[in-house]
CSV table of C-alpha atoms in Angstrom, one decimal:
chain,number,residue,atom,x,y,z
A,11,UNK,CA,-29.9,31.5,66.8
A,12,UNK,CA,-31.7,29.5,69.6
A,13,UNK,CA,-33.3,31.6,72.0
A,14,UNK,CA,-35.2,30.9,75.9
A,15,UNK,CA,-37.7,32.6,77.8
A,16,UNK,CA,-38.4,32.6,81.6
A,17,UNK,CA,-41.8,32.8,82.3
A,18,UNK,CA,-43.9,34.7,85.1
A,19,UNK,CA,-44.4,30.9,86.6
A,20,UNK,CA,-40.8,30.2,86.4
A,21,UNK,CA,-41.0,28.2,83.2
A,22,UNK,CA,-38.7,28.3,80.7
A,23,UNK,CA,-39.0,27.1,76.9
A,24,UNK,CA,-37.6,28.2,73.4
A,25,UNK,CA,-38.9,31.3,72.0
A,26,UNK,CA,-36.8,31.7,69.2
A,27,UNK,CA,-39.6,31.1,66.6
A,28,UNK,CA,-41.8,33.7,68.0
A,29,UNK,CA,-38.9,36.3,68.9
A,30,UNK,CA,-37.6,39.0,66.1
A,31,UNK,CA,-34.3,39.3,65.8
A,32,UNK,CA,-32.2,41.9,64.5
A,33,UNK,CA,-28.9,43.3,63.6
A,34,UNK,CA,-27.3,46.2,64.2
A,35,UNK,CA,-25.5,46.8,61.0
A,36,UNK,CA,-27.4,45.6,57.6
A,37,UNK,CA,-24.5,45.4,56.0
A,38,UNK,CA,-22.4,42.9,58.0
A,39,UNK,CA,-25.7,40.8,58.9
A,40,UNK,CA,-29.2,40.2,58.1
A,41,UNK,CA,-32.2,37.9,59.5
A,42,UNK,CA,-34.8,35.4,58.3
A,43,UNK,CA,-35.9,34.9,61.4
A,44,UNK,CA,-34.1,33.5,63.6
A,45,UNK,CA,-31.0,32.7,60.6
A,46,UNK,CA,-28.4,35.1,60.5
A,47,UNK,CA,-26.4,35.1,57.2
A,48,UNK,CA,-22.9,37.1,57.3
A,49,UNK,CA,-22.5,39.1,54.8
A,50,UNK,CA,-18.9,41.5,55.7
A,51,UNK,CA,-16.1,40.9,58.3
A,52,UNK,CA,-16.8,43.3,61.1
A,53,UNK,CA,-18.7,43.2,64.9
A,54,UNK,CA,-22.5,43.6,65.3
A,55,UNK,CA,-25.4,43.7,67.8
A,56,UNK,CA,-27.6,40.9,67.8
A,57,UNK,CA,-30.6,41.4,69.4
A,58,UNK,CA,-34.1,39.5,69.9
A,59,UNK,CA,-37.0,40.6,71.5
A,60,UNK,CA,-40.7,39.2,72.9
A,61,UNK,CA,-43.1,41.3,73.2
A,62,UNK,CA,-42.0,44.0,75.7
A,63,UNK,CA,-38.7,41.7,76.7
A,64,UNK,CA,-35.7,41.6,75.0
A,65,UNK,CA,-32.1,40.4,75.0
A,66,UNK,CA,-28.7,41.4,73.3
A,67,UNK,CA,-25.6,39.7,71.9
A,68,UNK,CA,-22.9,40.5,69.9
A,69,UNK,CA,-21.2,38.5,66.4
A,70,UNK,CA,-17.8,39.1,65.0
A,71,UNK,CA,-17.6,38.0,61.6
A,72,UNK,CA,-14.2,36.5,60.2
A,73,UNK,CA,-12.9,36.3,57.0
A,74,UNK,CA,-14.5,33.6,54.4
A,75,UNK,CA,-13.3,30.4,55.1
A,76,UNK,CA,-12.5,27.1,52.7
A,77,UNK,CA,-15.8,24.6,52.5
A,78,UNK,CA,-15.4,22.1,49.9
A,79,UNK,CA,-13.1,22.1,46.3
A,80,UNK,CA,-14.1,20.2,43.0
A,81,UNK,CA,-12.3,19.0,40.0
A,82,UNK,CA,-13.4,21.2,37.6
A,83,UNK,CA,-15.7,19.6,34.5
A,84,UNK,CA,-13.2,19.0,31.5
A,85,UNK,CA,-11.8,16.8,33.9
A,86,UNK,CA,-13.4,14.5,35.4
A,87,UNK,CA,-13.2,10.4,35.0
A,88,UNK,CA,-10.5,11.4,32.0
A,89,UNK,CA,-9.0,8.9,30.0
A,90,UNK,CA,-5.3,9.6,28.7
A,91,UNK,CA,-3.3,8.1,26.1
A,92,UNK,CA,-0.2,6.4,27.5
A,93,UNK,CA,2.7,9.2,27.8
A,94,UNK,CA,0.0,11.8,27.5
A,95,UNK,CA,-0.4,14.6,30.7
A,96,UNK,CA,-3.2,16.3,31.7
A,97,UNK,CA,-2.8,19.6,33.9
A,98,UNK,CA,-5.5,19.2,36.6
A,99,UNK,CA,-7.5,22.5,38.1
A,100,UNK,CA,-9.8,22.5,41.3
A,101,UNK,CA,-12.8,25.1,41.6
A,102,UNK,CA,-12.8,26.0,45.5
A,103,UNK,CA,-16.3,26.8,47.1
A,104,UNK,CA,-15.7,29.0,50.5
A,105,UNK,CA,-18.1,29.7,53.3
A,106,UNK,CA,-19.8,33.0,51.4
A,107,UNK,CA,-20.6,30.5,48.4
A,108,UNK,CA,-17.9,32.5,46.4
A,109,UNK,CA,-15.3,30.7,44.2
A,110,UNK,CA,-12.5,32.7,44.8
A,111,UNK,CA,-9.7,33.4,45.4
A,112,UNK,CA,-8.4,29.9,43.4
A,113,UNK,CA,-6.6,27.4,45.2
A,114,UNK,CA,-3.5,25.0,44.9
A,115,UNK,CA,-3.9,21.8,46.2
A,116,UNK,CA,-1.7,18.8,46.7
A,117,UNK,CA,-2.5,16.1,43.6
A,118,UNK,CA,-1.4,12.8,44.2
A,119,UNK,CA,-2.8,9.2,42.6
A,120,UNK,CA,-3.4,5.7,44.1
A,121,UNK,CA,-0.6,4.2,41.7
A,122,UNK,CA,2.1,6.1,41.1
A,123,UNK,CA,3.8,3.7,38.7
A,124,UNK,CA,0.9,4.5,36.7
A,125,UNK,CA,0.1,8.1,36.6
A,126,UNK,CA,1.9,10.4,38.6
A,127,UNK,CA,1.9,14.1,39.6
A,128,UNK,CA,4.5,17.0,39.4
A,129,UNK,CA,2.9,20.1,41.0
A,130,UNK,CA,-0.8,19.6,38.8
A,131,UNK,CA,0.4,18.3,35.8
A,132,UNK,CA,-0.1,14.3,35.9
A,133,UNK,CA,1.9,12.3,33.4
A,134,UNK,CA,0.3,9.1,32.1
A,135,UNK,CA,3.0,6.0,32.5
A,136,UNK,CA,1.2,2.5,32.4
A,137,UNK,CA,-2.1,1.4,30.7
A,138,UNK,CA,-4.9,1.1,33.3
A,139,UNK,CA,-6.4,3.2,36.0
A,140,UNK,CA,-6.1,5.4,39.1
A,141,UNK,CA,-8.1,7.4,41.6
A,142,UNK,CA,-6.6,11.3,41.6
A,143,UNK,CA,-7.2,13.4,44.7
A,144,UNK,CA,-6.6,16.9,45.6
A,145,UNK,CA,-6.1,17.9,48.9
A,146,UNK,CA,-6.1,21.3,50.6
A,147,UNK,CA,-5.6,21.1,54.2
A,148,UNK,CA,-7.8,17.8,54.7
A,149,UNK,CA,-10.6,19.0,52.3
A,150,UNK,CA,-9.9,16.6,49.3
A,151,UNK,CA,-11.3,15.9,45.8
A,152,UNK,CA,-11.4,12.4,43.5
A,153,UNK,CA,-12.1,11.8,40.5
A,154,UNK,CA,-11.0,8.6,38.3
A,155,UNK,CA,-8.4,8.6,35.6
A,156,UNK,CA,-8.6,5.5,32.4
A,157,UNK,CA,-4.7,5.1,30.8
A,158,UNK,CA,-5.2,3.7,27.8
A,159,UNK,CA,-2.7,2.8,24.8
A,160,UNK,CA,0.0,5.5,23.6
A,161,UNK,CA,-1.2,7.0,20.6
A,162,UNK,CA,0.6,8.4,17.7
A,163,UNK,CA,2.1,12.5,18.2
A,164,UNK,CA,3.2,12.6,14.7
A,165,UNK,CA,4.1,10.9,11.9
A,166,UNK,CA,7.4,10.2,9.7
A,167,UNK,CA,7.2,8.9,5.5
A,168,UNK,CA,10.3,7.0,5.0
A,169,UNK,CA,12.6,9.5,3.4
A,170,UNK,CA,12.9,7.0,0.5
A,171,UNK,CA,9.6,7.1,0.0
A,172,UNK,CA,8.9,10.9,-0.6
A,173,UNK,CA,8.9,12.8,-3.6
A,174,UNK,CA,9.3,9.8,-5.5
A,175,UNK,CA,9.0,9.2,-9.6
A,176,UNK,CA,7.0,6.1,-9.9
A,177,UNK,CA,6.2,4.3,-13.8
A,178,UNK,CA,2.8,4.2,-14.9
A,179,UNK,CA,1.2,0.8,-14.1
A,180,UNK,CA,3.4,0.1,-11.5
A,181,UNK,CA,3.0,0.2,-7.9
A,182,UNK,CA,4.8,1.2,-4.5
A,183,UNK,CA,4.3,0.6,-0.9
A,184,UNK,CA,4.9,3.6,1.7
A,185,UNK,CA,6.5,3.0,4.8
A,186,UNK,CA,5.4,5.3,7.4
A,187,UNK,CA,6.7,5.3,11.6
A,188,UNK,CA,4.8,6.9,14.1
A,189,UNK,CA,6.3,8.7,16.9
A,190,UNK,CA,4.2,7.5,19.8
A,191,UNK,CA,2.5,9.9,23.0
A,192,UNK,CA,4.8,7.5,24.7
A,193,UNK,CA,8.2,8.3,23.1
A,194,UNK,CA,8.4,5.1,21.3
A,195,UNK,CA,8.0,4.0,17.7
A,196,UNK,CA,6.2,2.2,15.6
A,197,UNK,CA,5.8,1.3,12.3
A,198,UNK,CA,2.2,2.3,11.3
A,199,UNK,CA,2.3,1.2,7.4
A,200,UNK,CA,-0.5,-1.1,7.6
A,201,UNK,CA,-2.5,0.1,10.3
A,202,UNK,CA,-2.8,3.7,9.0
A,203,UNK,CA,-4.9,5.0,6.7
A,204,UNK,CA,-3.5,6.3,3.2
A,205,UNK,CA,-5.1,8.5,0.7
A,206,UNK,CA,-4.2,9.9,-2.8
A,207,UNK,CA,-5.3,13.5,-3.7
A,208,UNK,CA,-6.2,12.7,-7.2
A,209,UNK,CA,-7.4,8.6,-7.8
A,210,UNK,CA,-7.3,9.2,-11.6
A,211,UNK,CA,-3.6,9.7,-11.4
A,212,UNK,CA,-3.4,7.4,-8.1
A,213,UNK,CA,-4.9,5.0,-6.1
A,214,UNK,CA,-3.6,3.3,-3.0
A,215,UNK,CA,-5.3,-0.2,-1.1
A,216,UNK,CA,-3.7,0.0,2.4
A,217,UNK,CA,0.2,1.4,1.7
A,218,UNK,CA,0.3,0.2,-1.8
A,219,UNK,CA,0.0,3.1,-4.0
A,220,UNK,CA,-0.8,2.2,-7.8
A,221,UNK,CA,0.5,4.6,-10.7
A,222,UNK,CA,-2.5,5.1,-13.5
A,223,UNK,CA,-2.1,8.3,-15.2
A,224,UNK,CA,0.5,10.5,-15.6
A,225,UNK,CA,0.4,13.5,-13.3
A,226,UNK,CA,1.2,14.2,-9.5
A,227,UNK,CA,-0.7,13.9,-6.6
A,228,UNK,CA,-0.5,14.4,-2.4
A,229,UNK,CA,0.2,11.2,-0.8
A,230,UNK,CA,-1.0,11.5,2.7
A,231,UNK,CA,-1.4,8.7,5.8
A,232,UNK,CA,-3.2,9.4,8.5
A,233,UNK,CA,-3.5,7.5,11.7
A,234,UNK,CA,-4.9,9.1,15.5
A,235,UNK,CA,-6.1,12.5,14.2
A,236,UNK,CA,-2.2,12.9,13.2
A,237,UNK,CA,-1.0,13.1,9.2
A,238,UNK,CA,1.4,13.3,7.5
A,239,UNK,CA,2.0,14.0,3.3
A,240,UNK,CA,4.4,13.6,0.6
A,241,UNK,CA,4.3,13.7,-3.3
A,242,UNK,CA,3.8,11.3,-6.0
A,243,UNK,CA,4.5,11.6,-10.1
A,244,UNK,CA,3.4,9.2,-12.6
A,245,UNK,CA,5.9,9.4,-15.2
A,246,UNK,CA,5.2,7.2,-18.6
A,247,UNK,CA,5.2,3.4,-18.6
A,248,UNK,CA,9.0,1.5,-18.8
A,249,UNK,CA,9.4,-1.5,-20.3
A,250,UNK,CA,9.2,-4.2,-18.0
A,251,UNK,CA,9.9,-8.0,-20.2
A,252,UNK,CA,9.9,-8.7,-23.5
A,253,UNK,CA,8.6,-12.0,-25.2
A,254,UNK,CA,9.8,-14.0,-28.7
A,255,UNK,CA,6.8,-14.1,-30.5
A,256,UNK,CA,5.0,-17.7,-30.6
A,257,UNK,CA,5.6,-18.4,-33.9
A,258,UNK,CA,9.6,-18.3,-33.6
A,259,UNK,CA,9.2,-20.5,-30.3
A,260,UNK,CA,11.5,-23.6,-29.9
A,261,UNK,CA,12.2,-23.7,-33.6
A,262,UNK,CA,13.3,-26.6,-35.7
A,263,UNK,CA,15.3,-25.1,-38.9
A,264,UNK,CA,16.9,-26.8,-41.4
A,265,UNK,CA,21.0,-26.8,-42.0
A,266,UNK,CA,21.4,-23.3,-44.1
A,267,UNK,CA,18.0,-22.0,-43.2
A,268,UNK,CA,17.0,-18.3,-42.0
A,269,UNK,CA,14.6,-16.9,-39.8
A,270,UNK,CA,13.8,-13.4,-39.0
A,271,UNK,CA,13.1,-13.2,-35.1
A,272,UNK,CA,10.2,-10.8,-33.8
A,273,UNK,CA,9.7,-9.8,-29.6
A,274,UNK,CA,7.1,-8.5,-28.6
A,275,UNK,CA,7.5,-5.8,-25.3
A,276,UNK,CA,5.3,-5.3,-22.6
A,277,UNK,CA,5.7,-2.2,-20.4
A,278,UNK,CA,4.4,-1.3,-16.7
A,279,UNK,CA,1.1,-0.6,-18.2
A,280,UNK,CA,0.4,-3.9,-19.9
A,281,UNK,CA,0.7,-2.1,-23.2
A,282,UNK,CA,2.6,-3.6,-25.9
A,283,UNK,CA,4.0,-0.6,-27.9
A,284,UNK,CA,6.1,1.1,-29.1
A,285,UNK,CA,8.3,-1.8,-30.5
A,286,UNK,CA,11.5,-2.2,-29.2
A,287,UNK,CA,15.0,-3.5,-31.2
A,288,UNK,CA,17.1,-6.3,-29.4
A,289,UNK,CA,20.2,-7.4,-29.4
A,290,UNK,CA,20.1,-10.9,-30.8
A,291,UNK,CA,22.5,-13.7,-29.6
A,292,UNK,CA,22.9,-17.9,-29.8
A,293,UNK,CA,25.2,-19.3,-27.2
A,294,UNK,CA,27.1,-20.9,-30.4
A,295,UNK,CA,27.6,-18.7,-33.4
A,296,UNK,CA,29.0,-22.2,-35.2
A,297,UNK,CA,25.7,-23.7,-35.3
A,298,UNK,CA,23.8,-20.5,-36.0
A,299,UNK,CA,24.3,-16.8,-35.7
A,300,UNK,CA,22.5,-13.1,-36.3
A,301,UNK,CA,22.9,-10.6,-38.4
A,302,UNK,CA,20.4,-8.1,-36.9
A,303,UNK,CA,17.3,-10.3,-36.0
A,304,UNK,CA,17.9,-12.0,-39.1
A,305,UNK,CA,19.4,-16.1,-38.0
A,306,UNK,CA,21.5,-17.9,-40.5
A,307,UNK,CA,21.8,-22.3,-39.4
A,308,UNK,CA,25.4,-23.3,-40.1
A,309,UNK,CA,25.7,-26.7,-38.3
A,310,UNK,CA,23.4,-29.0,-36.8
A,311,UNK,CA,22.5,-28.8,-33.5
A,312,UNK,CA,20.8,-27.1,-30.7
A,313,UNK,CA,21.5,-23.5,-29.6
A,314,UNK,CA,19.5,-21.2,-27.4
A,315,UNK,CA,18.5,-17.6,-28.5
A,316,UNK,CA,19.0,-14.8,-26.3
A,317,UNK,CA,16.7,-11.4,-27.1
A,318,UNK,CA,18.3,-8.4,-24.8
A,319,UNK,CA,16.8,-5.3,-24.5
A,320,UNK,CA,18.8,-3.4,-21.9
A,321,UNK,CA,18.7,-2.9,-18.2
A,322,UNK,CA,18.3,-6.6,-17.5
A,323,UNK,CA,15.1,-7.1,-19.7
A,324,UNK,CA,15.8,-10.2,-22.0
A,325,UNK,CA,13.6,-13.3,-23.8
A,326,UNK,CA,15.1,-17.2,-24.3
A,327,UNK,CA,13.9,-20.0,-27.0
A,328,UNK,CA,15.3,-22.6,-28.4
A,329,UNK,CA,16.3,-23.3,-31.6
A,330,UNK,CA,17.1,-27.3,-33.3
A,331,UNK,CA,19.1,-27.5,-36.9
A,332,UNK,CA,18.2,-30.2,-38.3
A,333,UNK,CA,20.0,-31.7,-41.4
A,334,UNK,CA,20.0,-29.7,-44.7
A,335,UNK,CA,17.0,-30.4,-46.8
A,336,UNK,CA,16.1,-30.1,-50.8
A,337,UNK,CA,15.7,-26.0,-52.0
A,338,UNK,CA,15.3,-27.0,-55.7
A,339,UNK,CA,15.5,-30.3,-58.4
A,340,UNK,CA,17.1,-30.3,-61.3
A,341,UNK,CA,16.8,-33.4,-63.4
A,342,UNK,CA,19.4,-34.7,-65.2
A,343,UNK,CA,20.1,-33.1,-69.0
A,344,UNK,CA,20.3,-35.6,-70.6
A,345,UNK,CA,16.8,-36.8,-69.0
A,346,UNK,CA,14.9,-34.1,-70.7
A,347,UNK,CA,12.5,-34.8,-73.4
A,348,UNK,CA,13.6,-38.5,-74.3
A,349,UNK,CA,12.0,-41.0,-76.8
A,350,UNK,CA,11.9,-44.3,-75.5
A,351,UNK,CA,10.9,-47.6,-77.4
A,352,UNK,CA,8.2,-49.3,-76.0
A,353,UNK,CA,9.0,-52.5,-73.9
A,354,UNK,CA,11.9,-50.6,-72.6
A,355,UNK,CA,13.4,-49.3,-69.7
A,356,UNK,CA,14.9,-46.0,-68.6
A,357,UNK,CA,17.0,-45.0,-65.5
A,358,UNK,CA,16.3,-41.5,-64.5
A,359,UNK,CA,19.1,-39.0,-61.9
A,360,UNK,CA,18.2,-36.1,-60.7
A,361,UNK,CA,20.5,-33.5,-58.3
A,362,UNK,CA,18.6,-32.4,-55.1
A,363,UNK,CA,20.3,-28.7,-54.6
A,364,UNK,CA,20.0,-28.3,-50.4
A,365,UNK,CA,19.5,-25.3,-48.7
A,366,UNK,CA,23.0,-25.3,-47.2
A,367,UNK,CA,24.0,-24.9,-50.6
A,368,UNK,CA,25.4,-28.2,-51.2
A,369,UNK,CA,24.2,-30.7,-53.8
A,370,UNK,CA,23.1,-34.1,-53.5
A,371,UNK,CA,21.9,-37.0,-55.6
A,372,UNK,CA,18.6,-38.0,-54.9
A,373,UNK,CA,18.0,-40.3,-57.9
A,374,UNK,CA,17.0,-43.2,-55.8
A,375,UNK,CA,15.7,-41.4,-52.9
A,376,UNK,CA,13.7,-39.0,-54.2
A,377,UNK,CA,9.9,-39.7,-55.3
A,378,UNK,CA,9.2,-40.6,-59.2
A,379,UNK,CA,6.6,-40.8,-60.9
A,380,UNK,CA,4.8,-40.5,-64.3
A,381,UNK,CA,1.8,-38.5,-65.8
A,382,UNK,CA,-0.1,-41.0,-67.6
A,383,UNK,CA,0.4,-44.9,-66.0
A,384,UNK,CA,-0.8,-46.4,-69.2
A,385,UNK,CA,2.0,-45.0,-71.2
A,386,UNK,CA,4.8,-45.8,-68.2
A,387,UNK,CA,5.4,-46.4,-64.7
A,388,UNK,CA,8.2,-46.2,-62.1
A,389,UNK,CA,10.1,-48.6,-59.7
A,390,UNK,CA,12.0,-46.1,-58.2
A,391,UNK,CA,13.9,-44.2,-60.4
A,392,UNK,CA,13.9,-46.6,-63.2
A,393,UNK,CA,10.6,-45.9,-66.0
A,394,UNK,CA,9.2,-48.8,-67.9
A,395,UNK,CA,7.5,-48.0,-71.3
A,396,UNK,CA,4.0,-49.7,-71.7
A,397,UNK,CA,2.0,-48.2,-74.5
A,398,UNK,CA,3.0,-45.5,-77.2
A,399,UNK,CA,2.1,-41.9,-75.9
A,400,UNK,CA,3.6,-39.1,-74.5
A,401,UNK,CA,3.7,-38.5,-70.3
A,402,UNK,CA,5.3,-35.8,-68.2
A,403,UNK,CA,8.0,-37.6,-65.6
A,404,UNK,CA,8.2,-36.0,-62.2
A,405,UNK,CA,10.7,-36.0,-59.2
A,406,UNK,CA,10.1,-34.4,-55.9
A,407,UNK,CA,11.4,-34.6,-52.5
A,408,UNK,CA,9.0,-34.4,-49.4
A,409,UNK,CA,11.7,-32.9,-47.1
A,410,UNK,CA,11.6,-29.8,-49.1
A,411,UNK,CA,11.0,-26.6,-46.4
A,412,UNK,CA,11.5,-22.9,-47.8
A,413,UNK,CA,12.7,-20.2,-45.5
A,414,UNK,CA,10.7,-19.0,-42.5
A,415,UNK,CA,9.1,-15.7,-43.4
């Protein structure tokens, strides 16, 4: 309150300082000095007095009005994932520095294509940012608002990929689709982060899960405070290829030869047991054949030797047959033990039997040769007697080759 005195000389200046002023009703209105502060709706006296002068008034106090409204803390400057909303409150401050009742303002943004408003609910639409203000009747509140990329609401495992069986040793990669804050999808296999519940039965680097033990575990991916899980069995290793051993690898065999074939397996854990039992095959029985893993030569040639071990799993070499060679010699009878006068000659035969079971003379092809030089010596197959003596007489044949095994 300002207040004036007249004075005895006709003066007049403010007093209010040095006046007391009073209500009449406590309740409604008090002083500190010359401040009044209302404190009910109602009418009171005012009155202020100088020393023996004094002066009156009267104050009707209305009901509290609006002074100022706030967005309230949690959000302030918010930033929102893209298709995210964000239901906005105000905290209303009225003349008696009371905070109630609460209020409803009008909510609007500077870019509706971006964020907009339905009631106090604001829905995020585009990536970047706004100013939001609330209105009530001219008094207004801002505060900023970030829009920032959609995020993912939850998450979706391929249904192929769930509950599956997988070999030991062998590996998968999970799929995995996000259902974005902004309706969309997106495939979140790489970006997300996957986990086994037990790395001693499973491990995974980025969606590729690798099978190590046998067992089960919780696959899970995770990706924006958002996961998802499914299961995962080891079961034991499969077999995966099958090899022919190196040592029955591009064979040459002679005509009416055998060989006993051997594979060896490997299975989805690099292990190389238990054996396995092919099916063997040539692509021309003719020229050789199986019985079991057993291969008889018939005719010369070249032939390729399938292994097949089921479900798609076979092993290739090849395989020559070369002309029939020399099993065994057997000198003609007549040959044996002879007595021959020195100075002459003698023609030897011998009978190569061949390991296609035919026979062939190999007098003059095979190699002779005589024990003791001094007593005779060979030009070809044909021994010339030099001293008196006794010598052994020898025939062999270098192409000789047993069986294989």
């Amino acid at each position: 309150y300002e207040l004036d005195g007249t004075f005895s000389d006709g003066s007049t200046i403010p007093i209010q300082l040095d006046a007391t002023f009073l209500s009449s009703d406590a309740s409604k209105v008090t002083f500190a000095a010359n401040e009044a502060t209302t404190l009910n709706e109602g009418v009171v006296n005012i009155s202020a007095s100088l020393e023996t002068v004094s002066a009156t008034t009267t104050l009707t106090i209305t009901p509290k009005v609006l002074d100022s409204i706030a967005v309230v803390g949690p959000h302030q400057n918010l930033t929102l994932a893209k298709g995210k909303t964000n239901l906005y409150q105000v905290e209303p401050t009225y003349s008696d520095n009371s905070h109630t009742p609460a209020i409803t303002p009008v909510s609007t943004t500077t870019d509706p294509l971006t964020a907009s408003f339905s009631g106090n609910t604001i829905t995020a639409l585009l990536v970047g940012t706004v100013t939001v203000t609330a209105d009530v009747s001219g008094i207004t509140a801002t505060t900023g608002l970030t829009i920032g990329p959609a995020v993912v609401e939850s998450i979706v495992i391929d249904p192929s990929h769930q509950s599956l069986q997988i070999p030991k040793g062998l590996n998968q990669g999970y799929l995995a689709m996000g259902i974005m804050s902004d309706g969309t999808s997106e495939n979140i296999s790489g970006t997300a982060v996957w986990t086994s519940s037990d790395t001693n039965v499973a491990t995974l680097v980025g969606n590729v899960a690798s099978a190590l033990q046998l067992g089960t575990v919780t696959i899970s991916v995770s990706k924006d405070s958002v996961t998802q899980s499914t299961s995962m069995t080891v079961l034991p290793p499969i077999l995966v290829s099958i090899a022919v051993v190196g040592a029955d690898q591009n064979l040459t065999l002679a005509k009416g030869k055998k060989n006993w074939y051997q594979v060896e397996p490997t299975y989805s854990d690099n292990s190389h047991t238990p054996a396995v039992t092919p099916v063997w095959s040539t692509d021309d029985a003719l020229t050789a054949s199986f019985t079991g893993n057993k291969l008889t030569t018939f005719l010369e040639g070249a032939v390729i030797v399938t292994a097949d071990a089921g479900g798609g799993i076979t092993a290739t070499t090849g395989l020559t047959v070369g002309p029939a060679v020399v099993e065994s010699i057997v000198i003609d009878i007549s040959h044996h033990n002879l007595q021959v006068a020195k100075g002459l000659s003698q023609v030897y035969h011998a009978t190569g039997v061949m390991s296609d079971g035919t026979n062939e003379d190999i007098s003059g092809t095979g190699m002779w040769s005589s024990s003791d030089n001094n007593v005779a010596t060979f030009i070809g197959n044909i021994a010339t007697t030099l001293q008196l003596g006794t010598t052994t007489i020898s025939q062999s044949k270098s192409t000789w080759m047993p069986d294989l095994r």
